[in-house]
């Protein structure tokens, strides 16, 4: 296995593909200290905040950081620790992370549902979404494949493992604190793009701005390519699941 990226997010944001907040888009190298009061390192952790008074950024209200792109074929992994701040004040559906497609030239205006997305509803319910259409067909519509209750103010690790393929030899899995909450096999998992999706985290509320502030914390973001053991990625083998709301 090859480690593609490793961002502890403990001292600065250098090397990140992009930072987006309050009408600003910039690379990590151009602004390693972040975006004032929105994307910054606080107490050795990335703090991502979006305020009700913020300007739109790329057709949404967001404070997101993008790490790096995957190849568009083969086994790939992402792992990250995250926490929903108790100050999160809206029940509106919000994105908190995704593997976002990389458009080919001329496709910038085409909306493609993310390869896999993490959504927060009612402040404490994590949804996992995938494209509703059978890839590589293009659609902006998604479907929910797993739902899990989480707690504000608690750290979680989420690990995504996927075989990116445009034919039905692909598969995709999601683990929350080493518990598999989603697995699907013998399905296409990639768009027919030259470059693979890029991994991003942070709050985004595209349809509503009905809050004073939403905030989450992120640390230890890593990406890999190739076959590896779960112990290397997650610090241990998968463990048995508790009660799941839906799958």
XYZ file of C-alpha atoms in Angstrom:
247
model
C 0.000 0.000 0.000
C 1.076 3.583 -0.695
C 0.140 6.398 1.634
C -1.002 9.257 -0.583
C -1.548 11.953 2.033
C -1.125 12.467 5.773
C -2.458 15.662 7.347
C -2.292 15.709 11.175
C -3.936 19.180 11.108
C -2.161 20.046 14.346
C -0.042 23.084 13.408
C -1.056 24.390 9.973
C -3.014 23.647 6.791
C -0.119 23.618 4.315
C -0.464 21.129 1.472
C -4.267 20.970 1.462
C -5.895 20.981 -1.953
C -8.279 23.785 -0.948
C -9.895 25.697 1.898
C -13.389 27.128 1.300
C -15.344 29.453 3.597
C -17.197 32.786 3.667
C -16.839 33.453 -0.048
C -13.140 32.529 -0.147
C -11.392 29.637 -1.892
C -7.642 29.248 -1.415
C -5.042 26.469 -1.272
C -3.443 25.365 1.949
C -0.030 26.479 0.749
C -1.349 29.957 -0.059
C -2.966 30.275 3.372
C -1.444 27.776 5.834
C -3.015 29.635 8.762
C -6.471 29.158 7.247
C -9.430 31.494 6.737
C -10.090 33.847 9.642
C -12.533 32.476 12.230
C -13.764 29.831 9.755
C -10.944 27.414 8.949
C -8.132 27.442 11.486
C -5.974 25.371 13.812
C -7.114 25.659 17.435
C -5.543 23.627 20.245
C -3.745 21.384 17.744
C -6.878 20.540 15.740
C -8.610 21.915 12.655
C -11.709 23.875 13.680
C -14.229 24.426 10.866
C -16.970 26.993 11.515
C -19.735 28.449 9.362
C -21.776 31.425 10.590
C -25.265 32.535 9.674
C -23.893 35.806 8.292
C -21.355 34.138 5.969
C -21.288 34.631 2.209
C -21.922 31.719 -0.138
C -18.893 29.827 -1.368
C -19.298 27.873 -4.598
C -23.111 27.695 -4.349
C -23.251 26.703 -0.682
C -22.663 27.892 2.863
C -19.561 26.007 3.861
C -16.312 25.772 5.777
C -14.549 22.846 4.118
C -11.038 21.554 3.618
C -10.062 19.274 0.737
C -7.110 16.932 1.220
C -6.064 15.206 -2.014
C -7.219 13.204 -5.040
C -7.305 9.455 -5.422
C -6.455 7.503 -8.570
C -9.699 6.619 -10.363
C -9.142 2.874 -10.374
C -8.183 0.426 -7.655
C -8.448 0.048 -3.892
C -8.319 3.330 -1.985
C -8.881 4.326 1.637
C -9.491 7.446 3.699
C -9.394 7.793 7.467
C -10.161 10.847 9.592
C -11.156 11.771 13.136
C -14.044 14.214 13.543
C -16.198 15.749 16.248
C -19.486 17.678 15.968
C -19.247 20.682 18.274
C -22.029 21.065 20.892
C -22.523 24.580 19.466
C -23.939 23.081 16.243
C -27.298 24.870 16.202
C -29.326 23.648 13.227
C -31.328 20.527 12.461
C -31.080 21.212 8.727
C -29.426 18.492 6.639
C -25.745 19.311 6.266
C -22.828 17.680 4.531
C -19.868 17.010 6.803
C -17.615 15.132 4.370
C -17.390 13.386 1.016
C -15.343 11.901 -1.766
C -16.085 14.529 -4.396
C -15.794 13.780 -8.150
C -13.043 15.507 -10.167
C -14.690 16.857 -13.346
C -13.033 16.407 -16.705
C -12.470 19.433 -18.902
C -15.775 20.941 -19.997
C -17.730 19.232 -17.188
C -17.426 22.004 -14.617
C -21.149 22.860 -14.890
C -22.315 19.235 -14.596
C -23.471 18.261 -11.103
C -22.374 14.775 -10.111
C -23.458 13.270 -6.816
C -20.431 12.503 -4.666
C -18.967 8.999 -4.840
C -19.758 8.713 -1.152
C -21.059 11.372 1.228
C -21.440 11.906 4.974
C -24.491 13.905 6.081
C -25.645 15.157 9.490
C -29.354 15.504 10.320
C -30.949 16.753 13.577
C -27.468 17.460 15.004
C -26.891 13.827 16.009
C -27.692 11.477 13.125
C -25.071 10.471 10.584
C -26.262 9.468 7.102
C -24.096 7.779 4.462
C -25.120 8.578 0.876
C -24.057 7.197 -2.519
C -25.254 8.049 -6.058
C -28.794 6.875 -6.788
C -27.884 6.169 -10.410
C -25.741 3.179 -11.341
C -22.292 4.586 -12.002
C -20.742 5.732 -14.232
C -24.086 7.274 -15.253
C -24.213 10.907 -14.149
C -26.907 12.110 -11.764
C -27.140 14.751 -9.041
C -29.423 12.505 -6.972
C -28.246 10.376 -4.078
C -29.650 7.654 -1.857
C -29.129 6.890 1.820
C -27.477 3.554 2.553
C -26.754 3.770 6.296
C -27.889 5.788 9.304
C -26.151 5.951 12.667
C -26.710 8.002 15.812
C -23.689 9.981 17.000
C -23.059 12.331 19.932
C -22.057 15.968 19.831
C -18.797 16.685 21.641
C -17.385 13.178 21.079
C -14.540 12.201 18.759
C -15.143 9.514 16.125
C -12.988 7.888 13.489
C -14.539 7.253 10.102
C -12.748 5.049 7.583
C -13.914 4.629 3.992
C -12.584 1.790 1.845
C -13.481 1.562 -1.824
C -12.487 -0.246 -4.979
C -12.989 2.496 -7.557
C -14.268 0.889 -10.748
C -16.629 1.887 -13.560
C -17.888 -1.706 -13.903
C -19.572 -4.090 -11.470
C -16.340 -5.333 -9.920
C -16.165 -2.429 -7.476
C -17.123 -2.310 -3.814
C -17.411 0.268 -1.008
C -17.346 0.102 2.787
C -17.671 2.606 5.642
C -16.469 2.016 9.213
C -17.326 4.174 12.228
C -14.959 3.525 15.127
C -14.028 0.218 13.424
C -17.682 -0.902 13.149
C -18.841 -1.496 9.584
C -21.965 0.618 9.027
C -22.128 0.102 5.257
C -20.858 -2.435 2.760
C -21.817 -2.990 -0.882
C -20.125 -5.297 -3.388
C -20.070 -6.078 -7.107
C -21.155 -2.560 -8.044
C -19.528 0.213 -10.101
C -18.209 2.929 -7.778
C -16.482 5.481 -10.066
C -17.380 8.020 -12.714
C -15.644 7.793 -16.080
C -13.225 10.616 -15.188
C -9.523 11.062 -15.871
C -8.888 11.780 -12.169
C -10.382 10.147 -9.126
C -12.447 11.865 -6.434
C -10.922 14.080 -3.798
C -11.506 13.720 -0.075
C -12.951 16.656 1.870
C -14.393 17.389 5.316
C -16.325 20.259 6.844
C -19.850 21.611 7.310
C -21.861 22.619 4.235
C -25.535 23.641 4.218
C -26.557 24.278 0.598
C -30.290 24.806 1.092
C -30.676 26.735 4.340
C -28.920 29.360 6.399
C -31.123 29.153 9.504
C -28.397 29.029 12.166
C -26.068 31.201 14.191
C -23.159 28.824 13.742
C -22.300 25.237 12.836
C -18.894 23.907 13.813
C -16.954 20.671 13.648
C -13.415 19.592 14.440
C -11.154 17.412 12.269
C -7.750 15.776 12.771
C -5.531 12.969 11.470
C -6.743 12.905 7.852
C -5.002 10.215 5.781
C -5.401 8.587 2.377
C -3.953 5.379 0.933
C -3.834 3.487 -2.353
C -3.610 -0.300 -2.525
C -4.227 -3.308 -0.301
C -3.411 -2.998 3.390
C -4.485 -4.412 6.758
C -7.272 -2.893 8.797
C -4.897 -2.688 11.755
C -2.637 -0.324 9.819
C -5.525 1.924 8.792
C -7.825 1.815 11.829
C -5.503 0.703 14.599
C -7.285 -2.642 14.901
C -9.510 -5.128 13.108
C -13.219 -4.409 12.538
C -15.423 -4.988 15.576
C -19.019 -6.174 15.819
C -21.776 -3.642 15.302
C -24.380 -2.428 17.728
C -27.963 -1.671 16.787
C -28.229 0.139 13.454
C -31.170 2.411 12.648
C -31.158 1.608 8.958
C -29.064 0.004 6.273
